[in-house]
Coordinates of C-alpha atoms in Angstrom, one line a residue:
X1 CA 7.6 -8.1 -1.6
X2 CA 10.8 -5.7 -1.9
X3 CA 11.1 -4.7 1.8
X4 CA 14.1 -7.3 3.0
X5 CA 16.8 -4.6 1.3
X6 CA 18.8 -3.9 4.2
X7 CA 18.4 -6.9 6.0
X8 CA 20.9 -9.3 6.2
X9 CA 20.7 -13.7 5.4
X10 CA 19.4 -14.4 9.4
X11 CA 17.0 -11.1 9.5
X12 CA 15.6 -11.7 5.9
X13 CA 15.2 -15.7 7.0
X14 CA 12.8 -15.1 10.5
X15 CA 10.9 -12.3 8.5
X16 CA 9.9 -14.8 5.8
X17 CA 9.6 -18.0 8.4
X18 CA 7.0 -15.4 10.4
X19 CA 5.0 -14.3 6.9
X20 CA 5.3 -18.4 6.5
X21 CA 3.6 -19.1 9.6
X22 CA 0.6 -17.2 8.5
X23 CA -1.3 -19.5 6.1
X24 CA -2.1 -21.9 9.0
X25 CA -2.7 -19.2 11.8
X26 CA -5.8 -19.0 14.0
X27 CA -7.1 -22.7 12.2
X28 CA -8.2 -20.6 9.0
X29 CA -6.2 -21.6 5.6
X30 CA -4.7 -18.5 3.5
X31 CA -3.0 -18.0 0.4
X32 CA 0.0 -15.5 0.9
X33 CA 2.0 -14.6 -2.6
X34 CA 5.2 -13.1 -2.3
X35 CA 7.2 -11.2 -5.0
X36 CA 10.9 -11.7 -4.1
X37 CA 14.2 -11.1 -5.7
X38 CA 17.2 -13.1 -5.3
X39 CA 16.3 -15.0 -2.2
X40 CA 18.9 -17.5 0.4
X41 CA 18.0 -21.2 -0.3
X42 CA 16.4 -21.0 3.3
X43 CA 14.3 -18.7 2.2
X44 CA 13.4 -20.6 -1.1
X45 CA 12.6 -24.0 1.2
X46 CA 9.7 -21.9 2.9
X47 CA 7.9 -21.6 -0.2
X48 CA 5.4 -24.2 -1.2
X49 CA 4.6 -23.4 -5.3
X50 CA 6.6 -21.3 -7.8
X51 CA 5.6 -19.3 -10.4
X52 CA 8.4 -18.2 -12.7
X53 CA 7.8 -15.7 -15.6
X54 CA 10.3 -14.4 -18.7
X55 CA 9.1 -11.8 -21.0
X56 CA 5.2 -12.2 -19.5
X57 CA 5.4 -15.9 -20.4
X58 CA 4.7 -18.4 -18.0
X59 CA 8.0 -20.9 -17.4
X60 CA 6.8 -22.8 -14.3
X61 CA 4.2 -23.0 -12.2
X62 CA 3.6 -25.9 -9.3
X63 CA 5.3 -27.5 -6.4
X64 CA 9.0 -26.0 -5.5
X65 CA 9.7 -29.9 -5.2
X66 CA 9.5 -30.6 -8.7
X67 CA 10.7 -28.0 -10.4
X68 CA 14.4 -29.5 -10.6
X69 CA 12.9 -32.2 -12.2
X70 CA 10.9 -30.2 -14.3
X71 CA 14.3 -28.7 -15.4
X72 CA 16.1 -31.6 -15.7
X73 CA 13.5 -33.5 -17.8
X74 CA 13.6 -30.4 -20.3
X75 CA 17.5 -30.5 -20.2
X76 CA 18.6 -28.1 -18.3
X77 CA 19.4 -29.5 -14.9
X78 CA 20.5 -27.8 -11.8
X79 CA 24.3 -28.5 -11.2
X80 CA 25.4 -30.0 -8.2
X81 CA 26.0 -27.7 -4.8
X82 CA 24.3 -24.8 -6.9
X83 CA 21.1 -22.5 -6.0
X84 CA 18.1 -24.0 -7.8
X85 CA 16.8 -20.7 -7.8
X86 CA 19.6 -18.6 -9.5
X87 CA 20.0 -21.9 -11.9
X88 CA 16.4 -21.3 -13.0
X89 CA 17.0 -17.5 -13.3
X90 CA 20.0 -17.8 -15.2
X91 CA 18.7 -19.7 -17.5
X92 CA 15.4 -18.0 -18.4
X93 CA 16.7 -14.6 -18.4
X94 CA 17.8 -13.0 -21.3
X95 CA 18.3 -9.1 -19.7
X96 CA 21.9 -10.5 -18.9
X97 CA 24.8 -9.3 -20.2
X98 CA 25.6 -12.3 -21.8
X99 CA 26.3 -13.2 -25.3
X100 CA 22.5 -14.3 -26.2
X101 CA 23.4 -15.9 -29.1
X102 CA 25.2 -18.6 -27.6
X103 CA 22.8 -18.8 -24.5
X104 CA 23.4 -20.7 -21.3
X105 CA 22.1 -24.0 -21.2
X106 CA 23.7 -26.6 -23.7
X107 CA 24.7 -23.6 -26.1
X108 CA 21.3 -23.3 -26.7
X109 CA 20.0 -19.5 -27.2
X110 CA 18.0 -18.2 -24.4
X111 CA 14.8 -17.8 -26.5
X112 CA 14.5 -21.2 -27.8
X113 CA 15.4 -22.4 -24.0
X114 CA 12.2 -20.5 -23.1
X115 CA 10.0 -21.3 -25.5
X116 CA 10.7 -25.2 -24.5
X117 CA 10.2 -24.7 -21.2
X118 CA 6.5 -22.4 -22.2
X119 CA 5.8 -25.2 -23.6
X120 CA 6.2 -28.0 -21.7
X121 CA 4.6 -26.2 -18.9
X122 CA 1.9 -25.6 -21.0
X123 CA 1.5 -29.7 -21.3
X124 CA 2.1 -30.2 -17.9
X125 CA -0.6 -31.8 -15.9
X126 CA -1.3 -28.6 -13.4
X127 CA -1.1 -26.2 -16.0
X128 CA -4.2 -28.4 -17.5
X129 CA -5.8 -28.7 -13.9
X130 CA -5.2 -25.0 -13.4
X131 CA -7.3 -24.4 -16.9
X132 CA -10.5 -26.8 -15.6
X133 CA -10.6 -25.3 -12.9
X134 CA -10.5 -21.7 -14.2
X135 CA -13.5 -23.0 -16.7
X136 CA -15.3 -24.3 -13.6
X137 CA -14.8 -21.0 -12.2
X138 CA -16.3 -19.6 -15.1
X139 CA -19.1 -21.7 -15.3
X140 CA -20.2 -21.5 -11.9
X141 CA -20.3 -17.4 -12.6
X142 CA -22.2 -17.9 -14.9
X143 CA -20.4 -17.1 -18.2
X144 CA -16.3 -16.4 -19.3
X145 CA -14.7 -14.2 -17.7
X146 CA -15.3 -10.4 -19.0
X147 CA -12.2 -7.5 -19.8
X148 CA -12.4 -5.7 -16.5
X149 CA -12.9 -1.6 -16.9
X150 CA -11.3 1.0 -14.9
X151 CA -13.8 2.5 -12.2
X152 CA -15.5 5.7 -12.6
X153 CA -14.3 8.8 -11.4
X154 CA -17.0 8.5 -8.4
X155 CA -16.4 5.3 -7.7
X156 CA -12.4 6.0 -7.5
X157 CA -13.4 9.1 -5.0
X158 CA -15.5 7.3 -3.4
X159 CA -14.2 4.5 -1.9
X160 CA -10.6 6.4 -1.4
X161 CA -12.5 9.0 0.3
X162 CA -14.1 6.0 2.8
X163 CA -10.4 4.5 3.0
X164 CA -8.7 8.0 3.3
X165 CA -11.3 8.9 6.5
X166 CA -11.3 5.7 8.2
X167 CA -7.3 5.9 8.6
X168 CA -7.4 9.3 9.7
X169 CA -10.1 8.5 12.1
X170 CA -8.0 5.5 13.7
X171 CA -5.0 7.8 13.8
X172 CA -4.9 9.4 17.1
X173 CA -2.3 11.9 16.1
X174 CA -4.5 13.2 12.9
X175 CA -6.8 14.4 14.8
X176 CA -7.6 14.0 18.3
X177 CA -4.1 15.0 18.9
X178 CA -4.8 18.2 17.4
X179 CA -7.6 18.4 19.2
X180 CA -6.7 18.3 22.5
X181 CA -3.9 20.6 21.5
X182 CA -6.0 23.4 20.3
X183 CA -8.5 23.2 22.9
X184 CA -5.7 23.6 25.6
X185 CA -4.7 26.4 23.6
X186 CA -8.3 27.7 23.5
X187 CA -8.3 27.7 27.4
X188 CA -5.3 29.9 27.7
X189 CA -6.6 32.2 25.0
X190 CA -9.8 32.4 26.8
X191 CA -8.1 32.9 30.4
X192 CA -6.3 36.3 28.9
X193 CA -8.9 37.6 27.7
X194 CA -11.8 36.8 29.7
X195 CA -14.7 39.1 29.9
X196 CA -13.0 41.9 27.5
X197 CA -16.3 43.7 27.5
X198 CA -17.3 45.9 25.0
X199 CA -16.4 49.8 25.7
X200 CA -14.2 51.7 23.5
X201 CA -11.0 50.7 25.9
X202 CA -11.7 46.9 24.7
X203 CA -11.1 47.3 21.0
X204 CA -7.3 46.9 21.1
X205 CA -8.2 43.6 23.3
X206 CA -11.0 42.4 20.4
X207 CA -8.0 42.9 17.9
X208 CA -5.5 41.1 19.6
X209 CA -8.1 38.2 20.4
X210 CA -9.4 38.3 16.7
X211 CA -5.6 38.3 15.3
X212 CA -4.8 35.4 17.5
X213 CA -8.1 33.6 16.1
X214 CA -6.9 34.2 12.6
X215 CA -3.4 32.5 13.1
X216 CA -4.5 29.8 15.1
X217 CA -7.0 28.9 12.0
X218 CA -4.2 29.7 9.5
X219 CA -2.2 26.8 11.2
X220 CA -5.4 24.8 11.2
X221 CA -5.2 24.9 7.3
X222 CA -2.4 22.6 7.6
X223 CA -4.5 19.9 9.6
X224 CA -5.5 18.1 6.4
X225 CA -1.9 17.2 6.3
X226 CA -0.2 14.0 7.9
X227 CA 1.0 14.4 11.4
X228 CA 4.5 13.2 10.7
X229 CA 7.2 12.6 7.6
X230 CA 7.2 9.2 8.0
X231 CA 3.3 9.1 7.5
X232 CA 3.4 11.5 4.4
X233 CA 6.0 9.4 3.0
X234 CA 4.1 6.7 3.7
X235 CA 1.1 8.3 1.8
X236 CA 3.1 9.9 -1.3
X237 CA 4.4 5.6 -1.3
X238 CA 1.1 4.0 -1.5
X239 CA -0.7 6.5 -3.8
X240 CA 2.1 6.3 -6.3
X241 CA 2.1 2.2 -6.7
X242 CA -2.0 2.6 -6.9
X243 CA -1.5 5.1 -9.4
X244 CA 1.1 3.8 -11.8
X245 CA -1.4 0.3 -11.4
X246 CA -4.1 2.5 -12.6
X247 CA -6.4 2.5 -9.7
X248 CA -7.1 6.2 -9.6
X249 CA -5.8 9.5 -10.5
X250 CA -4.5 12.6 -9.4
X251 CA -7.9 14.6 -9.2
X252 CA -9.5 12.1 -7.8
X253 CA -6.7 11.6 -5.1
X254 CA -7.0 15.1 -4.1
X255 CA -10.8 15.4 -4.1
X256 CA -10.9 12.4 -1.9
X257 CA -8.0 13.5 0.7
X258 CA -9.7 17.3 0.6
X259 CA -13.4 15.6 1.6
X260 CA -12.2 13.0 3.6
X261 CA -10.3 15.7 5.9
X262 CA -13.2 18.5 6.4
X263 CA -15.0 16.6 8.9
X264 CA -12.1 16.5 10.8
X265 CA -11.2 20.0 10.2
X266 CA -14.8 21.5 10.9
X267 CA -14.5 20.1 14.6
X268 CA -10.7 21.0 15.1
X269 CA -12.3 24.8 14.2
X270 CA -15.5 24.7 16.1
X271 CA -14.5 23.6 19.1
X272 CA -12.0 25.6 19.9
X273 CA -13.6 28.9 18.1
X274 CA -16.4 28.2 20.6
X275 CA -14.5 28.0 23.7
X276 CA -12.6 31.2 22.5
X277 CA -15.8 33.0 21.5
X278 CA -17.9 32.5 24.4
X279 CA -15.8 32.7 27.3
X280 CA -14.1 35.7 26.3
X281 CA -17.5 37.0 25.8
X282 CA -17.0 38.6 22.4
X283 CA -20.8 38.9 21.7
X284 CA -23.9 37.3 23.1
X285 CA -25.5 35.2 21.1
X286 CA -25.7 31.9 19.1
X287 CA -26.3 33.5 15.7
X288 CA -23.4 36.0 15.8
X289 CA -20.7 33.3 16.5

């Protein structure tokens, strides 16, 4: 979670107290995980486990309680009136500009400070829990745990195309905005040109009619488009994190928008077109419209 830039200590605090609140809400117990940089020691008291990581190595993992202790016992303890958190941070990271040869704890060099604590948490007793229960997991399914595959190129389409309709069906300003907007401008299109007949003094009126038409579906082109900036922003935000983890690609991100978006286009152009074409009366007839 990256989104408390711009916020200041109080703001930051009530968000995280509210995302808090939401493990225990309606009677039902959930896990929330939260990705946070540099947080207030507030913030950090809100938490109840810890999971620190150097270099893809696993430093700690349990209870935010004990991990002072688990510090301390490993010798590096917290200093007194000091940030447990930036204390742990300090002293696993090595991406500091610091001299790394001399390290931070006990003039001990940062790698050989993390490869004690990797180890000791690797002896720890809920690191050991953590592995029988992941082995009871694995048992109960019947077998370890397999390498997970990318999904096909279907599959990829076709669940973003179910996930790319259902938001644009929900979104009133997508389409049923649109909608409403084009069939008012349907009516008034209509109301000019209402019974145009068909003598050889109503060709300049068929041409006018049929021009407006065109432009009216040019603009409709742009309907498979988000209403706003904010919501295409949005968009371009969400399919780049899915993309860079790999979820899908570009093709199939277009396929799925372009599919997802004719249904929505097809009755943004019918009913409109109809209202146009019949009341103006441009020929009789449900085969020539």
């Amino acid at each position: 979670m990256n989104r408390l830039v711009g916020f200041d200590s109080a703001a930051s605090y009530y968000v995280m107290r509210r995302i808090a609140s939401l493990n225990q809400k309606d009677g039902i117990r959930r896990t929330i995980i939260v990705s946070i940089e540099q947080p207030s020691i507030e913030i950090f008291q809100l938490f109840h486990n810890l999971y620190l990581l150097s270099a893809g190595q696993t430093v700690y993992f349990g209870n935010i309680s004990a991990a002072n202790d688990f510090f301390a016992l490993n010798g590096f303890p917290c200093p007194a009136l000091h940030n447990p958190l930036d204390h742990f941070l300090k002293t696993i990271n090595k991406d500091l500009d610091k001299d790394i040869e001399q390290g931070f704890a006990n003039s001990i060099p940062t790698e050989e400070v993390i490869n004690i604590l990797v180890q000791s948490c690797k002896s720890s007793d809920i690191c050991l829990q953590v592995q029988r229960e992941v082995a009871q997991i694995c048992k109960q399914d019947g077998g370890a745990m397999k390498e997970k595959t990318h999904a096909t190129f279907f599959t990829q389409c076709n669940v973003h195309t179910r996930r790319s309709f259902i938001n644009m069906y929900r979104d009133i300003g997508y389409c049923w905005m649109r909608l409403a907007i084009y069939i008012a401008l349907a009516m008034g299109l209509a109301s000019m040109f209402t019974h145009i007949g068909k003598s050889n003094g109503s060709i300049q009126a068929r041409g006018e009619l049929i021009m407006f038409i065109t432009t009216f579906l040019t603009v409709l082109t742009t309907g498979g488009f988000p209403f706003s900036v904010e919501e295409k922003k949005v968009r371009l935000w969400v399919f780049e994190r899915e993309r860079l983890n790999g979820h899908y690609g570009v093709i199939a991100f277009v396929f799925a928008n372009t599919f997802s978006a004719l249904p929505f286009l097809t009755v943004i152009s019918l009913i409109p077109g109809a209202i146009t074409y019949y009341i103006a009366g441009l020929h009789k007839g449900y085969d020539h419209f």
